[in-house]
Short mmCIF file of C-alpha atoms in Angstrom, two decimals:
data_model
loop_
_atom_site.label_atom_id
_atom_site.label_comp_id
_atom_site.label_asym_id
_atom_site.label_seq_id
_atom_site.Cartn_x
_atom_site.Cartn_y
_atom_site.Cartn_z
CA MET A 1 0.00 -0.10 -0.03
CA ASN A 2 1.05 3.56 -0.35
CA LEU A 3 1.27 6.05 2.57
CA ALA A 4 -1.64 7.93 2.02
CA GLU A 5 -3.34 4.36 2.70
CA TYR A 6 -1.12 3.80 5.40
CA LEU A 7 -1.79 7.05 7.04
CA GLN A 8 -5.25 6.52 6.92
CA GLN A 9 -5.64 3.29 8.19
CA GLU A 10 -3.61 3.54 11.30
CA ALA A 11 -5.13 7.34 11.90
CA GLY A 12 -8.15 5.03 12.77
CA LEU A 13 -6.74 2.61 14.78
CA ARG A 14 -4.31 3.98 17.37
CA PRO A 15 -4.78 6.20 20.34
CA GLY A 16 -3.29 9.67 20.58
CA VAL A 17 -3.36 10.61 17.05
CA HIS A 18 -3.91 13.89 15.26
CA PHE A 19 -3.09 15.64 12.24
CA HIS A 20 -1.43 18.91 12.46
CA ASP A 21 0.60 20.45 8.80
CA GLY A 22 -0.01 18.30 6.87
CA ILE A 23 1.28 15.34 8.68
CA TRP A 24 -0.33 12.67 11.19
CA TRP A 25 1.34 12.82 14.39
CA ARG A 26 1.13 9.78 17.64
CA LYS A 27 1.21 10.74 20.90
CA THR A 28 4.97 8.90 22.44
CA SER A 29 5.07 10.45 25.74
CA PRO A 30 3.29 12.51 28.06
CA GLY A 31 3.74 15.73 25.72
CA GLY A 32 5.91 14.24 23.14
CA CYS A 33 4.92 13.52 19.71
CA GLN A 34 6.77 11.68 16.69
CA PRO A 35 4.98 11.22 12.81
CA LEU A 36 2.52 8.20 13.12
CA TYR A 37 4.69 6.88 10.30
CA ALA A 38 8.41 7.20 12.38
CA LEU A 39 10.22 6.84 8.86
CA GLN A 40 8.29 9.97 7.35
CA GLU A 41 10.82 12.31 6.02
CA ILE A 42 9.82 16.04 7.07
CA ALA A 43 12.32 18.94 6.03
CA PRO A 44 12.90 20.94 9.70
CA GLY A 45 10.74 23.45 10.23
CA SER A 46 8.43 22.53 7.54
CA ALA A 47 5.47 21.10 9.55
CA ARG A 48 5.20 20.03 13.83
CA PRO A 49 2.66 18.95 15.70
CA ALA A 50 0.12 20.79 18.04
CA ARG A 51 1.65 22.85 20.46
CA TRP A 52 -0.89 21.93 23.29
CA ARG A 53 0.28 18.09 22.57
CA SER A 54 4.03 18.91 22.05
CA LEU A 55 4.53 20.59 25.29
CA VAL A 56 8.06 18.99 26.00
CA ARG A 57 9.47 17.73 22.33
CA TYR A 58 8.85 16.54 19.01
CA SER A 59 11.13 14.73 16.32
CA HIS A 60 11.11 13.45 13.11
CA VAL A 61 13.33 11.87 10.70
CA VAL A 62 14.84 14.64 7.75
CA PRO A 63 15.39 13.65 4.14
CA ALA A 64 19.30 13.14 3.43
CA ALA A 65 19.54 16.37 1.46
CA ALA A 66 18.76 18.12 4.99
CA ALA A 67 21.15 15.61 7.23
CA ALA A 68 23.06 18.89 8.38
CA GLN A 69 20.05 20.41 9.86
CA ALA A 70 19.47 17.72 12.22
CA ARG A 71 20.30 17.79 15.63
CA ARG A 72 21.54 14.06 15.98
CA THR A 73 21.03 10.42 15.03
CA ARG A 74 18.86 8.09 16.03
CA THR A 75 19.14 4.15 15.52
CA ARG A 76 16.73 2.04 13.49
CA LEU A 77 17.23 -1.60 12.73
CA MET A 78 16.74 -2.99 9.07
CA ILE A 79 17.52 -5.43 6.54
CA GLN A 80 17.77 -3.50 3.05
CA ASP A 81 18.70 -3.44 -0.49
CA ASP A 82 21.99 -6.21 -1.04
CA LYS A 83 21.44 -7.56 2.33
CA LEU A 84 17.89 -8.43 1.88
CA LYS A 85 18.47 -9.93 -1.67
CA ASN A 86 20.96 -12.31 -1.15
CA TYR A 87 19.26 -12.98 2.76
CA SER A 88 20.01 -16.80 3.34
CA LEU A 89 20.29 -19.71 6.06
CA GLN A 90 23.95 -19.80 5.19
CA GLY A 91 24.41 -15.98 5.48
CA ILE A 92 22.92 -16.00 9.07
CA ALA A 93 26.21 -15.25 10.92
CA ASP A 94 24.89 -16.13 14.41
CA ARG A 95 25.66 -20.03 14.49
CA LYS A 96 22.94 -19.99 17.90
CA ARG A 97 20.41 -18.17 14.95
CA ARG A 98 20.87 -20.97 12.29
CA GLN A 99 20.31 -24.14 15.03
CA ALA A 100 17.21 -22.32 15.99
CA ILE A 101 15.53 -22.27 12.64
CA ASN A 102 16.94 -25.94 12.03
CA LYS A 103 15.38 -27.43 15.68
CA ALA A 104 11.95 -25.54 15.00
CA VAL A 105 11.66 -27.76 12.03
CA ARG A 106 13.06 -30.68 13.48
CA CYS A 107 9.97 -30.28 15.78
CA GLY A 108 7.45 -29.88 13.20
CA VAL A 109 6.87 -25.98 13.22
CA THR A 110 5.45 -24.97 10.24
CA VAL A 111 4.93 -21.20 9.04
CA ASP A 112 2.19 -20.03 6.86
CA LEU A 113 0.29 -17.00 6.60
CA ILE A 114 -2.88 -16.78 8.54
CA ARG A 115 -6.05 -16.51 5.81
CA GLU A 116 -9.10 -16.88 8.73
CA LEU A 117 -8.72 -15.58 11.49
CA GLY A 118 -11.54 -17.25 13.06
CA ALA A 119 -10.50 -20.39 12.99
CA HIS A 120 -7.63 -19.74 15.36
CA ARG A 121 -9.61 -17.66 18.33
CA ARG A 122 -8.41 -19.96 21.11
CA ASP A 123 -4.85 -20.09 20.09
CA LEU A 124 -4.40 -16.48 20.05
CA LEU A 125 -6.62 -15.78 23.38
CA ASP A 126 -4.00 -18.18 24.65
CA ILE A 127 -1.08 -16.22 23.12
CA TYR A 128 -2.32 -13.06 24.29
CA VAL A 129 -2.37 -14.50 28.08
CA SER A 130 0.64 -16.29 27.66
CA ASN A 131 3.08 -13.18 25.78
CA ALA A 132 1.43 -10.88 28.77
CA MET A 133 2.35 -13.27 31.38
CA ARG A 134 6.07 -13.62 30.80
CA ASN A 135 6.62 -10.31 29.62
CA ARG A 136 4.77 -7.90 31.81
CA HIS A 137 4.54 -5.53 29.59
CA GLY A 138 1.04 -3.98 28.51
CA LEU A 139 -2.28 -4.82 29.21
CA PRO A 140 -1.70 -7.59 32.10
CA GLU A 141 -2.97 -11.08 31.42
CA ASN A 142 -6.08 -11.16 32.97
CA TRP A 143 -7.73 -8.21 31.07
CA TYR A 144 -7.62 -10.47 27.85
CA VAL A 145 -10.01 -13.09 29.85
CA GLU A 146 -12.31 -10.68 31.31
CA HIS A 147 -12.10 -8.80 27.91
CA GLU A 148 -12.40 -11.31 25.13
CA ASP A 149 -15.31 -10.12 23.12
CA GLU A 150 -13.44 -6.65 22.86
CA TRP A 151 -9.98 -8.00 22.47
CA TRP A 152 -11.21 -10.22 19.69
CA ARG A 153 -13.70 -7.11 17.99
CA ASP A 154 -10.47 -4.95 18.03
CA LEU A 155 -7.94 -7.61 16.32
CA GLU A 156 -10.67 -8.80 13.60
CA ARG A 157 -10.92 -5.45 13.00
CA GLU A 158 -7.33 -5.10 12.12
CA PHE A 159 -7.00 -8.27 10.77
CA ALA A 160 -9.25 -6.80 7.71
CA LEU A 161 -7.35 -4.62 7.09
CA PRO A 162 -6.05 -4.45 3.74
CA GLY A 163 -2.43 -4.92 2.66
CA ARG A 164 -1.40 -6.56 5.92
CA GLU A 165 0.20 -9.77 6.00
CA TRP A 166 -0.46 -12.41 8.91
CA PHE A 167 2.28 -15.05 9.53
CA GLY A 168 1.79 -17.72 11.86
CA ALA A 169 3.98 -20.77 13.14
CA PHE A 170 1.96 -24.10 13.33
CA GLN A 171 2.94 -27.19 16.15
CA GLU A 172 0.92 -29.88 15.60
CA GLY A 173 -1.87 -27.95 13.82
CA LYS A 174 -1.89 -25.72 16.79
CA LEU A 175 -1.21 -21.73 16.55
CA VAL A 176 2.06 -21.24 18.46
CA ALA A 177 2.95 -17.74 17.43
CA PHE A 178 2.40 -14.80 15.07
CA LEU A 179 3.89 -11.58 13.05
CA TYR A 180 2.03 -9.72 11.28
CA VAL A 181 3.80 -6.83 8.57
CA SER A 182 2.73 -3.85 6.31
CA LEU A 183 4.10 -3.31 3.40
CA VAL A 184 4.28 0.21 2.84
CA GLU A 185 5.80 1.77 -0.27
CA ASP A 186 9.34 -0.35 -0.45
CA THR A 187 9.44 -0.92 3.22
CA ALA A 188 7.94 -3.89 5.37
CA ILE A 189 6.79 -2.21 8.61
CA MET A 190 6.89 -5.24 11.56
CA ARG A 191 3.73 -4.57 13.27
CA VAL A 192 3.20 -7.11 16.03
CA ALA A 193 5.21 -10.59 17.18
CA LYS A 194 3.50 -12.77 20.17
CA ALA A 195 4.34 -16.35 21.10
CA ASN A 196 3.20 -18.68 23.42
CA LYS A 197 6.09 -19.39 26.03
CA GLU A 198 4.56 -23.24 26.07
CA HIS A 199 6.17 -23.51 23.10
CA LEU A 200 9.09 -21.95 22.80
CA VAL A 201 11.02 -25.05 23.49
CA ALA A 202 10.35 -25.63 19.69
CA ASP A 203 12.19 -21.99 18.74
CA PRO A 204 9.24 -21.03 16.69
CA ASN A 205 10.18 -17.24 16.54
CA ASP A 206 13.04 -17.85 15.24
CA LEU A 207 11.96 -19.72 12.08
CA LEU A 208 8.93 -17.25 11.89
CA TRP A 209 10.98 -14.79 11.41
CA PHE A 210 13.23 -16.54 8.88
CA GLU A 211 10.12 -17.66 6.58
CA MET A 212 9.16 -13.54 7.09
CA ILE A 213 12.05 -12.43 5.75
CA GLN A 214 12.45 -14.70 2.73
CA PHE A 215 8.55 -13.91 1.58
CA TYR A 216 9.20 -10.41 1.60
CA GLN A 217 13.12 -10.89 0.11
CA LYS A 218 10.47 -12.68 -2.92
CA ILE A 219 8.76 -9.19 -3.73
CA PRO A 220 10.40 -6.81 -6.19
CA ALA A 221 8.78 -3.55 -4.61
CA CYS A 222 10.45 -4.47 -1.21
CA ARG A 223 13.94 -2.84 -0.66
CA ARG A 224 14.10 -3.52 3.00
CA ILE A 225 12.51 -4.94 6.39
CA ASP A 226 12.17 -2.36 9.25
CA ALA A 227 12.20 -3.86 12.80
CA GLY A 228 11.52 -0.41 14.68
CA TRP A 229 14.25 1.70 16.73
CA ALA A 230 17.02 0.38 18.69
CA ILE A 231 16.25 -0.30 22.47
CA HIS A 232 18.88 0.69 24.50
CA VAL A 233 16.09 0.20 28.04
CA PRO A 234 15.98 -3.08 29.08
CA PRO A 235 14.12 -5.17 28.77
CA THR A 236 14.74 -5.84 24.93
CA ILE A 237 14.69 -8.06 22.10
CA ASP A 238 17.24 -5.98 19.96
CA TRP A 239 19.39 -8.80 20.53
CA ARG A 240 17.25 -11.53 18.71
CA LYS A 241 16.81 -9.06 15.73
CA ARG A 242 20.77 -8.42 15.25
CA SER A 243 21.40 -12.06 15.21
CA MET A 244 18.96 -12.64 12.47
CA GLU A 245 21.07 -10.03 10.28
CA PHE A 246 19.21 -6.38 10.89
CA GLU A 247 21.60 -3.75 11.23
CA PRO A 248 21.68 -0.36 13.03
CA ILE A 249 20.67 2.00 10.50
CA GLU A 250 21.36 5.40 11.58
CA LEU A 251 19.18 7.97 10.93
CA PRO A 252 19.24 11.80 11.14
CA ILE A 253 16.78 13.44 13.47
CA TYR A 254 15.46 16.52 13.43
CA ASP A 255 13.84 17.68 17.23
CA ARG A 256 12.86 20.45 19.25
CA THR A 257 12.61 20.57 23.05
CA ASN A 258 11.58 22.84 25.17
CA PRO A 259 13.66 23.03 28.03
CA VAL A 260 11.18 24.63 30.58
CA ALA A 261 9.28 21.65 30.19
CA LEU A 262 11.86 19.39 30.21
CA GLY A 263 13.51 20.76 33.64
CA LEU A 264 10.07 20.15 35.41
CA ALA A 265 9.48 16.63 34.18
CA ARG A 266 13.23 15.86 35.19
CA GLY A 267 12.62 17.43 38.90
CA ALA A 268 9.62 15.21 39.48
CA LEU A 269 11.56 12.35 38.11
CA PHE A 270 14.22 12.93 40.48
CA ALA A 271 11.59 13.64 43.72
CA ALA A 272 10.66 10.29 42.53
CA LYS A 273 13.84 8.81 42.12
CA PRO A 274 14.05 6.45 45.46
CA LEU A 275 10.40 4.74 44.19
CA VAL A 276 11.77 4.52 40.20
CA ASP A 277 15.83 2.95 41.37
CA GLY A 278 13.38 0.36 43.23
CA VAL A 279 11.74 -1.14 39.80
CA PRO A 280 13.41 -4.75 38.77
CA ASP A 281 15.33 -4.61 35.98
CA ASP A 282 13.10 -7.18 33.78
CA ALA A 283 9.99 -4.89 35.42
CA ASN A 284 7.86 -3.75 31.44
CA ARG A 285 4.87 -2.47 33.23
CA GLY A 286 3.27 -0.35 35.52
CA TRP A 287 3.81 3.90 36.15
CA ARG A 288 7.41 2.95 37.95
CA PHE A 289 9.15 1.17 34.73
CA LYS A 290 7.32 3.55 32.57
CA ALA A 291 8.98 6.51 34.96
CA ARG A 292 12.28 4.80 34.81
CA THR A 293 12.06 4.55 30.62
CA LEU A 294 11.40 8.50 30.91
CA SER A 295 14.31 9.36 32.93
CA LYS A 296 16.24 7.29 30.54
CA ARG A 297 15.44 8.98 27.52
CA LEU A 298 15.39 12.71 29.73
CA GLU A 299 19.41 11.25 30.37
CA ASP A 300 19.91 10.77 26.72
CA LEU A 301 18.17 14.87 26.02
CA THR A 302 20.62 16.23 28.49
CA ARG A 303 23.67 14.71 26.85
CA GLU A 304 22.49 15.87 23.03
CA ALA A 305 21.79 19.55 24.04
#
C-alpha cells in the first residue's frame, strides 16, 4: 500500500493521534510526539505537531538533503538492499540462530499465512495471555480473559485491513506464534509479534522471522524490512533482531525540546528517584517502569543538548 493508505488505516486504529501541518502525529510520551509513520521524512521547520500536544518535545526523520540540519541521529534496525536480496540461512552469521531455525523445523514447526482469523481464536487468546504473563508488558493477562469480546473485536478489525500479512507458526496444528507486517511503499514494517511461552522450547519465533524475511525477499517492490527503533533500556529484544541480520541504520533526526517543560519533568523524576530505582530490571509494566524509561530518555536528551 502507499503511505497515504497506511496513514489512513493507522489513524483509525491508534489512540493519541492527531493531524497538524499536513502530517499525522502520534503521542509517544506525555507532551511528546513523532510522526505516525516513524520513517516519514520531513524537512526541518516545515511541519510540527500541535503545540499543546508537544509541550515537551517533538522529533522526526529528515531527508538526506537536509541532514546537516539534524540535531542528532537515532538507530533503526533494518535489513535492506543487497542484504535483503542475498538473505539466506547460510548467510546468518549467528550460529545459535541458524541452529534454532533448524531445531524449529525438526520439532515440526511450520509457517504459513493466516488467512482466516476465526479458526484460531482460542490459540490467539492463549498467545496473548501467555505473552502478557511472560513479558509483563502492556495489558495484564487477566484483561484478555475478562474483556475477550472487546479484544477479539479489535483484532478482527485490524486483521480485515488490506495490505497486511499475518504469518503464523504452527506446531501439531496449533497456532503457537504469529507476526504481522505491513508493506508500505518499499518498506515492510514489522508490527506485532507474539508467542505462546509453552512452545518456545521449539524456537518457533526464529523460524517465523526467517520465513517472513524470505517472503518479502521475493517481492520486487520491497527494498527493506524495518524492525523498529533500537531500544537501549532493558528489557529489549534487539539481540534477536541483530542475530537475524538486522543492521543498525543511523537516521538523521530533527527535534525541538521545550527546556522549561523538560526541567519540570526532570525535577519530578528526581523527586521520585527512590521509587524509580527500586524497579526490578526485568519489570516491563506499571508507572514505575514508565518513569524509569522516561528518566533514561531525559538523560539522553541532556547529553544531546
